[in-house]
Amino acid sequence: MTEFVINTLTVTPAAGGLKTYLVEVFRELLEVDHANEYTFLCSPVNRSVFAFAGRFPNATIREVRRHPRGPVARILFDQLAVPRLMAKQTHTVLITPSSVASILVGHRQVTLVVAPLSVRALRMAIPRDRSTITLWQAVYFRLFMPLSM
């Protein structure tokens, strides 16, 4: 048996396509896979999005009370707190729907990339009235993205 931990903290009720995709994928997976365990890391903000998991005996919702607010806080949470939350678990795979993996996690990991993969792609996605990306965006993509691949 393997336990899959799904870090859902990037998903909000207003997330649109990403939310729909993840809910449908994991709902279908739980319907057919009864041999493995699934833990959804949720926040008070998005717990309702993944409430469907509660009806499956091999799925649990683990609510993270200190929900990181804002992109920098969430990045720090993913890099520092998520590895600590998983430290005592064995036979675990972390699934992260994000742009960057949690680098310090000592477990197998699947990262579902949901954003541009490069600073160039990020610049192209920015509205014309903003001619540049922020320093934080550049550091994030230039430092963490290569480590996640």
PDB file of C-alpha atoms in Angstrom:
ATOM      1  CA  MET A   1       0.000   0.000   0.000  1.00  0.00           C
ATOM      2  CA  THR A   2       1.134   3.516  -0.819  1.00  0.00           C
ATOM      3  CA  GLU A   3      -0.146   6.691   0.725  1.00  0.00           C
ATOM      4  CA  PHE A   4      -0.593   9.613  -1.626  1.00  0.00           C
ATOM      5  CA  VAL A   5      -0.551  13.054  -0.012  1.00  0.00           C
ATOM      6  CA  ILE A   6      -2.107  15.704  -2.235  1.00  0.00           C
ATOM      7  CA  ASN A   7      -1.055  19.252  -1.401  1.00  0.00           C
ATOM      8  CA  THR A   8      -4.189  21.144  -2.465  1.00  0.00           C
ATOM      9  CA  LEU A   9      -3.222  24.506  -0.963  1.00  0.00           C
ATOM     10  CA  THR A  10      -2.797  26.143  -4.383  1.00  0.00           C
ATOM     11  CA  VAL A  11      -6.438  25.436  -5.223  1.00  0.00           C
ATOM     12  CA  THR A  12      -9.152  27.868  -4.162  1.00  0.00           C
ATOM     13  CA  PRO A  13     -12.906  27.710  -4.723  1.00  0.00           C
ATOM     14  CA  ALA A  14     -12.447  30.307  -7.499  1.00  0.00           C
ATOM     15  CA  ALA A  15      -9.614  28.393  -9.238  1.00  0.00           C
ATOM     16  CA  GLY A  16     -11.722  27.420 -12.265  1.00  0.00           C
ATOM     17  CA  GLY A  17     -10.093  24.908 -14.609  1.00  0.00           C
ATOM     18  CA  LEU A  18      -7.421  23.664 -12.224  1.00  0.00           C
ATOM     19  CA  LYS A  19      -9.990  23.047  -9.505  1.00  0.00           C
ATOM     20  CA  THR A  20     -12.314  21.188 -11.875  1.00  0.00           C
ATOM     21  CA  TYR A  21      -9.457  19.094 -13.263  1.00  0.00           C
ATOM     22  CA  LEU A  22      -8.139  18.035  -9.842  1.00  0.00           C
ATOM     23  CA  VAL A  23     -11.555  17.298  -8.359  1.00  0.00           C
ATOM     24  CA  GLU A  24     -12.515  15.110 -11.314  1.00  0.00           C
ATOM     25  CA  VAL A  25      -9.166  13.286 -11.500  1.00  0.00           C
ATOM     26  CA  PHE A  26      -9.108  12.454  -7.800  1.00  0.00           C
ATOM     27  CA  ARG A  27     -12.811  11.597  -7.627  1.00  0.00           C
ATOM     28  CA  GLU A  28     -12.349   9.086 -10.461  1.00  0.00           C
ATOM     29  CA  LEU A  29      -9.139   7.727  -8.939  1.00  0.00           C
ATOM     30  CA  LEU A  30     -10.831   7.152  -5.580  1.00  0.00           C
ATOM     31  CA  GLU A  31     -13.693   5.366  -7.342  1.00  0.00           C
ATOM     32  CA  VAL A  32     -11.349   2.757  -8.850  1.00  0.00           C
ATOM     33  CA  ASP A  33      -8.388   2.537  -6.437  1.00  0.00           C
ATOM     34  CA  HIS A  34      -9.268   0.943  -3.127  1.00  0.00           C
ATOM     35  CA  ALA A  35      -5.783  -0.408  -2.353  1.00  0.00           C
ATOM     36  CA  ASN A  36      -4.004   2.882  -1.626  1.00  0.00           C
ATOM     37  CA  GLU A  37      -4.579   5.651   0.900  1.00  0.00           C
ATOM     38  CA  TYR A  38      -5.119   9.306  -0.031  1.00  0.00           C
ATOM     39  CA  THR A  39      -4.631  12.306   2.240  1.00  0.00           C
ATOM     40  CA  PHE A  40      -5.707  15.736   1.030  1.00  0.00           C
ATOM     41  CA  LEU A  41      -3.815  18.643   2.632  1.00  0.00           C
ATOM     42  CA  CYS A  42      -6.478  21.349   2.689  1.00  0.00           C
ATOM     43  CA  SER A  43      -7.004  24.740   4.281  1.00  0.00           C
ATOM     44  CA  PRO A  44     -10.166  26.237   5.759  1.00  0.00           C
ATOM     45  CA  VAL A  45     -10.465  28.141   2.453  1.00  0.00           C
ATOM     46  CA  ASN A  46     -10.534  25.105   0.147  1.00  0.00           C
ATOM     47  CA  ARG A  47     -11.716  22.245   2.341  1.00  0.00           C
ATOM     48  CA  SER A  48     -15.183  22.388   0.773  1.00  0.00           C
ATOM     49  CA  VAL A  49     -13.682  21.865  -2.708  1.00  0.00           C
ATOM     50  CA  PHE A  50     -12.293  18.472  -1.663  1.00  0.00           C
ATOM     51  CA  ALA A  51     -15.114  17.459   0.692  1.00  0.00           C
ATOM     52  CA  PHE A  52     -16.077  14.699  -1.777  1.00  0.00           C
ATOM     53  CA  ALA A  53     -13.047  12.702  -0.543  1.00  0.00           C
ATOM     54  CA  GLY A  54     -14.757  12.225   2.818  1.00  0.00           C
ATOM     55  CA  ARG A  55     -17.154   9.647   1.362  1.00  0.00           C
ATOM     56  CA  PHE A  56     -14.321   7.258   0.443  1.00  0.00           C
ATOM     57  CA  PRO A  57     -12.953   4.968   3.179  1.00  0.00           C
ATOM     58  CA  ASN A  58      -9.376   5.221   1.879  1.00  0.00           C
ATOM     59  CA  ALA A  59      -9.301   9.042   1.808  1.00  0.00           C
ATOM     60  CA  THR A  60      -8.888  11.616   4.554  1.00  0.00           C
ATOM     61  CA  ILE A  61      -8.752  15.385   4.668  1.00  0.00           C
ATOM     62  CA  ARG A  62      -5.994  16.885   6.789  1.00  0.00           C
ATOM     63  CA  GLU A  63      -6.742  20.530   7.429  1.00  0.00           C
ATOM     64  CA  VAL A  64      -3.789  22.874   7.735  1.00  0.00           C
ATOM     65  CA  ARG A  65      -4.987  25.558  10.114  1.00  0.00           C
ATOM     66  CA  ARG A  66      -2.233  28.048   9.340  1.00  0.00           C
ATOM     67  CA  HIS A  67      -3.223  28.687   5.775  1.00  0.00           C
ATOM     68  CA  PRO A  68      -0.501  30.590   3.932  1.00  0.00           C
ATOM     69  CA  ARG A  69      -1.847  33.820   2.480  1.00  0.00           C
ATOM     70  CA  GLY A  70      -0.213  35.248  -0.611  1.00  0.00           C
ATOM     71  CA  PRO A  71       2.238  33.675  -3.037  1.00  0.00           C
ATOM     72  CA  VAL A  72       5.436  34.215  -1.016  1.00  0.00           C
ATOM     73  CA  ALA A  73       3.893  32.744   2.137  1.00  0.00           C
ATOM     74  CA  ARG A  74       2.571  29.748   0.174  1.00  0.00           C
ATOM     75  CA  ILE A  75       5.956  29.132  -1.444  1.00  0.00           C
ATOM     76  CA  LEU A  76       7.671  29.207   1.942  1.00  0.00           C
ATOM     77  CA  PHE A  77       4.993  26.900   3.335  1.00  0.00           C
ATOM     78  CA  ASP A  78       5.450  24.428   0.460  1.00  0.00           C
ATOM     79  CA  GLN A  79       9.231  24.454   0.894  1.00  0.00           C
ATOM     80  CA  LEU A  80       9.457  24.375   4.711  1.00  0.00           C
ATOM     81  CA  ALA A  81       6.198  23.250   6.338  1.00  0.00           C
ATOM     82  CA  VAL A  82       5.073  20.511   3.918  1.00  0.00           C
ATOM     83  CA  PRO A  83       8.346  18.555   4.367  1.00  0.00           C
ATOM     84  CA  ARG A  84       7.882  18.809   8.158  1.00  0.00           C
ATOM     85  CA  LEU A  85       4.272  17.589   7.908  1.00  0.00           C
ATOM     86  CA  MET A  86       5.464  14.517   6.000  1.00  0.00           C
ATOM     87  CA  ALA A  87       8.604  13.774   8.040  1.00  0.00           C
ATOM     88  CA  LYS A  88       7.183  10.778   9.956  1.00  0.00           C
ATOM     89  CA  GLN A  89       5.381   9.155   7.054  1.00  0.00           C
ATOM     90  CA  THR A  90       6.688   6.164   5.133  1.00  0.00           C
ATOM     91  CA  HIS A  91       5.687   4.696   1.755  1.00  0.00           C
ATOM     92  CA  THR A  92       4.393   8.095   0.745  1.00  0.00           C
ATOM     93  CA  VAL A  93       4.175   9.981  -2.534  1.00  0.00           C
ATOM     94  CA  LEU A  94       3.556  13.736  -2.458  1.00  0.00           C
ATOM     95  CA  ILE A  95       1.406  15.108  -5.286  1.00  0.00           C
ATOM     96  CA  THR A  96       1.735  18.862  -5.754  1.00  0.00           C
ATOM     97  CA  PRO A  97      -0.372  20.782  -8.287  1.00  0.00           C
ATOM     98  CA  SER A  98       1.937  23.787  -8.521  1.00  0.00           C
ATOM     99  CA  SER A  99       4.835  25.096 -10.543  1.00  0.00           C
ATOM    100  CA  VAL A 100       7.593  23.918  -8.248  1.00  0.00           C
ATOM    101  CA  ALA A 101       8.148  20.795  -6.169  1.00  0.00           C
ATOM    102  CA  SER A 102       8.785  20.874  -2.427  1.00  0.00           C
ATOM    103  CA  ILE A 103      12.527  20.513  -2.673  1.00  0.00           C
ATOM    104  CA  LEU A 104      13.247  19.376   0.895  1.00  0.00           C
ATOM    105  CA  VAL A 105      10.755  16.494   0.894  1.00  0.00           C
ATOM    106  CA  GLY A 106      12.523  13.153   1.318  1.00  0.00           C
ATOM    107  CA  HIS A 107       9.722  11.222  -0.393  1.00  0.00           C
ATOM    108  CA  ARG A 108       8.841  10.412  -3.966  1.00  0.00           C
ATOM    109  CA  GLN A 109       7.003  13.293  -5.527  1.00  0.00           C
ATOM    110  CA  VAL A 110       4.810  14.128  -8.494  1.00  0.00           C
ATOM    111  CA  THR A 111       4.506  17.793  -9.457  1.00  0.00           C
ATOM    112  CA  LEU A 112       1.633  18.734 -11.747  1.00  0.00           C
ATOM    113  CA  VAL A 113       2.974  21.879 -13.402  1.00  0.00           C
ATOM    114  CA  VAL A 114       0.150  24.378 -13.717  1.00  0.00           C
ATOM    115  CA  ALA A 115       1.986  27.590 -14.647  1.00  0.00           C
ATOM    116  CA  PRO A 116       4.540  28.829 -17.160  1.00  0.00           C
ATOM    117  CA  LEU A 117       7.814  26.911 -16.978  1.00  0.00           C
ATOM    118  CA  SER A 118      10.168  29.779 -17.635  1.00  0.00           C
ATOM    119  CA  VAL A 119      10.706  33.430 -16.944  1.00  0.00           C
ATOM    120  CA  ARG A 120      10.289  34.039 -20.701  1.00  0.00           C
ATOM    121  CA  ALA A 121       6.863  32.338 -20.701  1.00  0.00           C
ATOM    122  CA  LEU A 122       5.894  34.267 -17.587  1.00  0.00           C
ATOM    123  CA  ARG A 123       6.852  37.570 -19.244  1.00  0.00           C
ATOM    124  CA  MET A 124       4.746  36.676 -22.293  1.00  0.00           C
ATOM    125  CA  ALA A 125       1.729  35.958 -20.050  1.00  0.00           C
ATOM    126  CA  ILE A 126       1.896  39.315 -18.270  1.00  0.00           C
ATOM    127  CA  PRO A 127      -0.529  42.016 -19.466  1.00  0.00           C
ATOM    128  CA  ARG A 128       1.077  44.716 -21.637  1.00  0.00           C
ATOM    129  CA  ASP A 129       0.536  47.412 -19.002  1.00  0.00           C
ATOM    130  CA  ARG A 130       3.100  45.580 -16.819  1.00  0.00           C
ATOM    131  CA  SER A 131       6.302  45.442 -18.809  1.00  0.00           C
ATOM    132  CA  THR A 132       8.323  43.286 -16.435  1.00  0.00           C
ATOM    133  CA  ILE A 133       8.050  40.535 -13.887  1.00  0.00           C
ATOM    134  CA  THR A 134       8.837  41.159 -10.258  1.00  0.00           C
ATOM    135  CA  LEU A 135      12.141  40.220  -8.681  1.00  0.00           C
ATOM    136  CA  TRP A 136      10.343  37.551  -6.593  1.00  0.00           C
ATOM    137  CA  GLN A 137       8.885  35.942  -9.712  1.00  0.00           C
ATOM    138  CA  ALA A 138      12.277  35.857 -11.415  1.00  0.00           C
ATOM    139  CA  VAL A 139      14.022  34.367  -8.364  1.00  0.00           C
ATOM    140  CA  TYR A 140      11.271  31.813  -7.881  1.00  0.00           C
ATOM    141  CA  PHE A 141      11.357  30.522 -11.437  1.00  0.00           C
ATOM    142  CA  ARG A 142      15.133  30.750 -11.956  1.00  0.00           C
ATOM    143  CA  LEU A 143      16.136  29.060  -8.693  1.00  0.00           C
ATOM    144  CA  PHE A 144      13.376  26.634  -7.791  1.00  0.00           C
ATOM    145  CA  MET A 145      12.176  25.455 -11.187  1.00  0.00           C
ATOM    146  CA  PRO A 146      15.472  23.764 -12.231  1.00  0.00           C
ATOM    147  CA  LEU A 147      15.623  21.978  -8.861  1.00  0.00           C
ATOM    148  CA  SER A 148      12.087  20.675  -9.388  1.00  0.00           C
ATOM    149  CA  MET A 149      12.770  19.044 -12.722  1.00  0.00           C
TER     150      MET A 149
END
